Structures are given as C-alpha cells and as structure tokens.
Tab-separated table of C-alpha atoms in Angstrom:
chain	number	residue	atom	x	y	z
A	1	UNK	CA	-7.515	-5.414	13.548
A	2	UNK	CA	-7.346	-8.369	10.948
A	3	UNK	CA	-8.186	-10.710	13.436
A	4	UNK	CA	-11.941	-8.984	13.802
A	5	UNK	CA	-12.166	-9.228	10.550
A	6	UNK	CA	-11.696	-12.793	9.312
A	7	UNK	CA	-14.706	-14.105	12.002
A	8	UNK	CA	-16.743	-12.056	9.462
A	9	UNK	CA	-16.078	-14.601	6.840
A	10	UNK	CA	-18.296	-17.368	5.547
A	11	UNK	CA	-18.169	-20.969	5.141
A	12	UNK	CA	-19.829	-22.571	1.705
A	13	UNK	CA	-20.695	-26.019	0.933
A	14	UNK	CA	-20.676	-26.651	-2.755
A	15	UNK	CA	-22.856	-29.644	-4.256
A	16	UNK	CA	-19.842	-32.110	-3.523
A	17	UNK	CA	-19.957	-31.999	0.029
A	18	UNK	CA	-16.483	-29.810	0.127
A	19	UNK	CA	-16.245	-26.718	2.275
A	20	UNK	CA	-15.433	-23.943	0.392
A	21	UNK	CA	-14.866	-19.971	1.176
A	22	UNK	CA	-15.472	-18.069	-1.836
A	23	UNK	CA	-13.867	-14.636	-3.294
A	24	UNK	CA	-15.440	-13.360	-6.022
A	25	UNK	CA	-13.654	-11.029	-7.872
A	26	UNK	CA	-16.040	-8.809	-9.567
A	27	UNK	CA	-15.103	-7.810	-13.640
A	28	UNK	CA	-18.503	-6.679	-14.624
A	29	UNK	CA	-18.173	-3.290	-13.631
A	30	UNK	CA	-15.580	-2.438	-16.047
A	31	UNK	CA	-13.330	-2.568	-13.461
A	32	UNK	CA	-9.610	-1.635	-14.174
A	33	UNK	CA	-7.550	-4.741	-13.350
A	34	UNK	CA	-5.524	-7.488	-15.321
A	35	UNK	CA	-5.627	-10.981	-14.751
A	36	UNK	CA	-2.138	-11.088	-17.130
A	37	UNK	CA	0.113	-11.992	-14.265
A	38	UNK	CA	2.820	-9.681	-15.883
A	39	UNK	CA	1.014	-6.557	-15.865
A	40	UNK	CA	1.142	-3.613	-13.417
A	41	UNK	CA	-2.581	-3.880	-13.121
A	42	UNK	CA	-2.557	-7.532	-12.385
A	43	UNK	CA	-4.293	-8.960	-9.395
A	44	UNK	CA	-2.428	-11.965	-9.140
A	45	UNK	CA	-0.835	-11.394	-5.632
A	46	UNK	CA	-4.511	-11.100	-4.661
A	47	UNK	CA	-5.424	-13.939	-6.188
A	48	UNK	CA	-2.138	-15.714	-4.726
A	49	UNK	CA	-2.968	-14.872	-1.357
A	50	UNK	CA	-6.671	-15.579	-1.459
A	51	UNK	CA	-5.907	-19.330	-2.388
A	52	UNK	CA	-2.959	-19.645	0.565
A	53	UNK	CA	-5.669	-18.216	3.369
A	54	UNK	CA	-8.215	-21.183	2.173
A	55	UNK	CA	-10.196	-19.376	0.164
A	56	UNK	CA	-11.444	-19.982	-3.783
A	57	UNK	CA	-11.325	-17.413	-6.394
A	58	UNK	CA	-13.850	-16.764	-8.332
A	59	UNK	CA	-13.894	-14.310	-11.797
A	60	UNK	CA	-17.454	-12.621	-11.928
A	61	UNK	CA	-18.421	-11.710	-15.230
A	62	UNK	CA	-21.871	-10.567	-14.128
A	63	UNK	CA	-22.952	-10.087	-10.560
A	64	UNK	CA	-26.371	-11.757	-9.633
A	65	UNK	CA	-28.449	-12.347	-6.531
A	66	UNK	CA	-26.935	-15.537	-6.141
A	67	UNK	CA	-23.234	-15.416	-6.566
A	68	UNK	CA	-23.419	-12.388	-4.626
A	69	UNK	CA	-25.086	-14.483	-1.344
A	70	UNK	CA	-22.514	-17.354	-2.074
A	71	UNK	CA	-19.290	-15.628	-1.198
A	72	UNK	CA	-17.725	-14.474	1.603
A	73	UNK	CA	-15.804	-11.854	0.023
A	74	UNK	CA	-16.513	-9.684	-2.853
A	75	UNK	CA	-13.592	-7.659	-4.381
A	76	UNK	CA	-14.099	-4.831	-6.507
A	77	UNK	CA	-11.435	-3.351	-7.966
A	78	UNK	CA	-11.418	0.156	-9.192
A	79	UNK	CA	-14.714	0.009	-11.089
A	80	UNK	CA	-15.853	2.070	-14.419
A	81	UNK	CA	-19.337	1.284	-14.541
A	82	UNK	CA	-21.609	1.993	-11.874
A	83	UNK	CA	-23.581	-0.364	-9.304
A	84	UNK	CA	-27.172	-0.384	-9.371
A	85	UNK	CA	-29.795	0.344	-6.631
A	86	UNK	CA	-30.962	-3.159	-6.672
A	87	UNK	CA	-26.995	-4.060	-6.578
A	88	UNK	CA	-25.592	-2.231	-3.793
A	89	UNK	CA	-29.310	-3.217	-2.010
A	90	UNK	CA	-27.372	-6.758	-2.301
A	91	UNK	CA	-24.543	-6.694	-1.760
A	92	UNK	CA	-25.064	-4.771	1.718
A	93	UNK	CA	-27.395	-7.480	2.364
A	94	UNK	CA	-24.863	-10.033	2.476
A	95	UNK	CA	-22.517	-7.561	4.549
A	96	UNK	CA	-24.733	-7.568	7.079
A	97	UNK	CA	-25.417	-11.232	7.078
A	98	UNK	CA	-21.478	-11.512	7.684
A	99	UNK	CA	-20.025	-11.341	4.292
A	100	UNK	CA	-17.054	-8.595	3.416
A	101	UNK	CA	-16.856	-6.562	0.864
A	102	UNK	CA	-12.758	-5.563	-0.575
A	103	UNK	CA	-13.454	-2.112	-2.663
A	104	UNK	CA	-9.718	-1.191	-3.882
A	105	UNK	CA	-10.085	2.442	-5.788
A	106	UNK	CA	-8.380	5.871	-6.046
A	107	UNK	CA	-9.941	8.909	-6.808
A	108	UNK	CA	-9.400	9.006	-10.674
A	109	UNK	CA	-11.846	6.003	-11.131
A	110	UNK	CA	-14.001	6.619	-7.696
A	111	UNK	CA	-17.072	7.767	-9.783
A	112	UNK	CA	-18.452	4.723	-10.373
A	113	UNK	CA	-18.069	3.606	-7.108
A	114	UNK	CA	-19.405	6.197	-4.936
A	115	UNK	CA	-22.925	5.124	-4.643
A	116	UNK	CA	-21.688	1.912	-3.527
A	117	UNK	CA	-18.992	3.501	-1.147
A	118	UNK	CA	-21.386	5.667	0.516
A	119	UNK	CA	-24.000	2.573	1.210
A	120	UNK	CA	-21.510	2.235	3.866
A	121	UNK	CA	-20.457	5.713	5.018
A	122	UNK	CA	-17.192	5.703	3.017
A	123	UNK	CA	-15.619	7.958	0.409
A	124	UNK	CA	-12.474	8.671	-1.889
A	125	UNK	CA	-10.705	11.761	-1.070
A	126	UNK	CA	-9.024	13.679	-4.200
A	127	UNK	CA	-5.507	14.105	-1.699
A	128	UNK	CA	-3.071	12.048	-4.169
A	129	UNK	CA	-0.512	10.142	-1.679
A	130	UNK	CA	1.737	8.696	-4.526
A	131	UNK	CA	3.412	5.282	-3.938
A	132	UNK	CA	3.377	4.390	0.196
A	133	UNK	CA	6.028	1.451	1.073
A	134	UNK	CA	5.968	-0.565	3.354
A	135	UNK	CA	8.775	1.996	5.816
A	136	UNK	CA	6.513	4.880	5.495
A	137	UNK	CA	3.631	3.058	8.009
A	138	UNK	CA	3.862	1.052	11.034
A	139	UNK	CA	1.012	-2.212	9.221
A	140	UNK	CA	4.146	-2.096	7.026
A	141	UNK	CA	2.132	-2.165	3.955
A	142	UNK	CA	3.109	-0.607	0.436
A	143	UNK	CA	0.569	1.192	-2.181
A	144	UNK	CA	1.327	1.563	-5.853
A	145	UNK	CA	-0.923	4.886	-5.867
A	146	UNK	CA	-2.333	5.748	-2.450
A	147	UNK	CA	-5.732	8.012	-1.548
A	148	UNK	CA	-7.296	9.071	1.626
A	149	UNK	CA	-10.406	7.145	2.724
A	150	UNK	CA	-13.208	9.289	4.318
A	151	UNK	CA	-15.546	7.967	6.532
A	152	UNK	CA	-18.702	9.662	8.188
A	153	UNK	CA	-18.610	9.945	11.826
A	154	UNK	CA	-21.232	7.386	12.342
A	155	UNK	CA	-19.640	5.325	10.462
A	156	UNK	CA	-18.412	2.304	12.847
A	157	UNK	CA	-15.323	2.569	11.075
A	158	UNK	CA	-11.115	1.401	12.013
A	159	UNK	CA	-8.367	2.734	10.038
A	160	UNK	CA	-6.623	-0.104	9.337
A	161	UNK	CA	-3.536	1.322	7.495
A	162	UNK	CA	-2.178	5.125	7.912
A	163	UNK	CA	0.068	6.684	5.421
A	164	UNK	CA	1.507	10.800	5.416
A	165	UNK	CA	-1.202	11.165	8.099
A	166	UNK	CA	-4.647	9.979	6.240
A	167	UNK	CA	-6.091	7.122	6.353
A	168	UNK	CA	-5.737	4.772	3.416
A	169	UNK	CA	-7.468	1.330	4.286
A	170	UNK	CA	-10.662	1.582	6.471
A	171	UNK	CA	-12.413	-1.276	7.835
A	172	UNK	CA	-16.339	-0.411	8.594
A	173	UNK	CA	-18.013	-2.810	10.447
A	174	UNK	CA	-21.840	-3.498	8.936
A	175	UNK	CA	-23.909	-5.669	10.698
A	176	UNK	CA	-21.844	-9.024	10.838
A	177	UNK	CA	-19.721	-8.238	8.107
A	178	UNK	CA	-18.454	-5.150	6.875
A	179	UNK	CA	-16.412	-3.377	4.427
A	180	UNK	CA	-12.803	-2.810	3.730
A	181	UNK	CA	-11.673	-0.136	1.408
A	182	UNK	CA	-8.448	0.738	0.439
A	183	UNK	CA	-7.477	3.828	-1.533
C-alpha cells in the first residue's frame, strides 16, 4: 500500500547543499482550502504531517514548469479553476518521472478538475458518502465529506481506502510515480 508509494518520492537539493523533499501545495486554481489553522477548510494537519515525514511545504501561488519539476508531491485541493493542456501535459510529466500527485475533491467542486483527473484514468462519482470515521473502514481513516473514486479498467489503479462499499482514495500508479486521489 503506502509503502509502494513513498519509493515514488523525490529527493531535491536546494542551492545550499541541503536535501530537501518538496510539497507544493497548489492555490492557483482557486482551490477551496484555508491556511487559517482554525477553519474547517484548513489544511493544517496536512501541512503538519508533511513537515513530520521530512518533507517541506511549499504554498504555490502560480504553477510553472519549474516548481512543478522541483517537487515530489503536488497537492491540489478541491480546485475551482481549471488546469490547462500545457498544465496537466506537466504535471503528468513529472508523475511519470516519479513524482506524486495528492488531488483531494468531491463531486460539488470536481469540474475543474476533471481534465486533470482523467489524464490519469480517474473520476469523481456524484454517490455522496457523508462523513466516513475512522470505525466505518479497516485503513481506519475518517472523511469530513466522502465520494466514490472511479477508475477506468486500464487504469493500474489500488484502492487504498474503502468506505459503504466504494472506493474513496485510489492510488494509480503512472510511470514511476503516480497519483493519489481521495474523494
């Protein structure tokens, strides 16, 4: 499971000499997230847990070539605005070159993302699951708002976290890399 997927991630050596892996967290989409660590939209346990695994967080007010190629995660969180051609050409560039890409979205806000979803064989499914907690699946995970994750069957896809029978976090593998989405 996770373990397959954290030999996807790489390792980035600043201008200092210091070894760095980067998440960039991607806010030029429109996406709908808070960096107010007392909001309900806040991604601060994200954030939290990105730092204690070694990794450095990164705030992405535009996406470019280049920041894009210098992480080894890019999160996008339930987008507005949607990803260009040129964008998605990118970013599954860098998937395949071993880089993972973290697409959190339900199906309210899945418009924007579904170009960039289906790059990789994955869509939203309008089944609203409600809240999930952590009793309700065996990964022992809990979902503020849960939605089923389609894949297409040749997808090379794992379903990483069930819930009420659908699957709600996929893991595709793309080349080196791959993607994880969670509805």
């Amino acid at each position: 499971g996770t373990d397959s997927i954290a030999n996807h991630f790489m390792v980035i050596n600043d201008q200092n000499g210091m070894t760095a892996k980067l998440v960039d967290i991607d806010v030029s989409h429109g996406e709908r997230l808070s960096l107010d660590v007392h909001s309900e939209d806040s991604i601060d346990g994200f954030v939290v847990n990105s730092i204690r695994n070694g990794y450095m967080p990164m705030i992405e007010k535009q996406l470019t070539e280049d920041t894009i190629f210098a992480s080894s995660i890019l999160a996008v969180v339930a987008p507005t605005l949607s990803f260009s051609q040129r964008e998605i050409r990118t970013i599954r560039s860098q998937v395949e070159r071993g880089g993972l890409l973290l697409v959190t979205v339900g199906w309210k806000e899945s418009e924007a993302s579904r170009a960039l979803l289906a790059e990789f064989g994955v869509s939203v499914s309008n089944v609203p699951l409600g809240m999930i907690t952590a009793a309700q699946n065996p990964q022992d995970v809990s979902l503020w708002e849960a939605w089923p994750i389609a894949t297409e069957e040749s997808a090379n896809a794992q379903v990483l976290v069930a819930a009420r029978g659908y699957p709600v976090v996929v893991f595709v593998q793309c080349g080196q890399g791959g993607i994880l989405a969670a509805g």
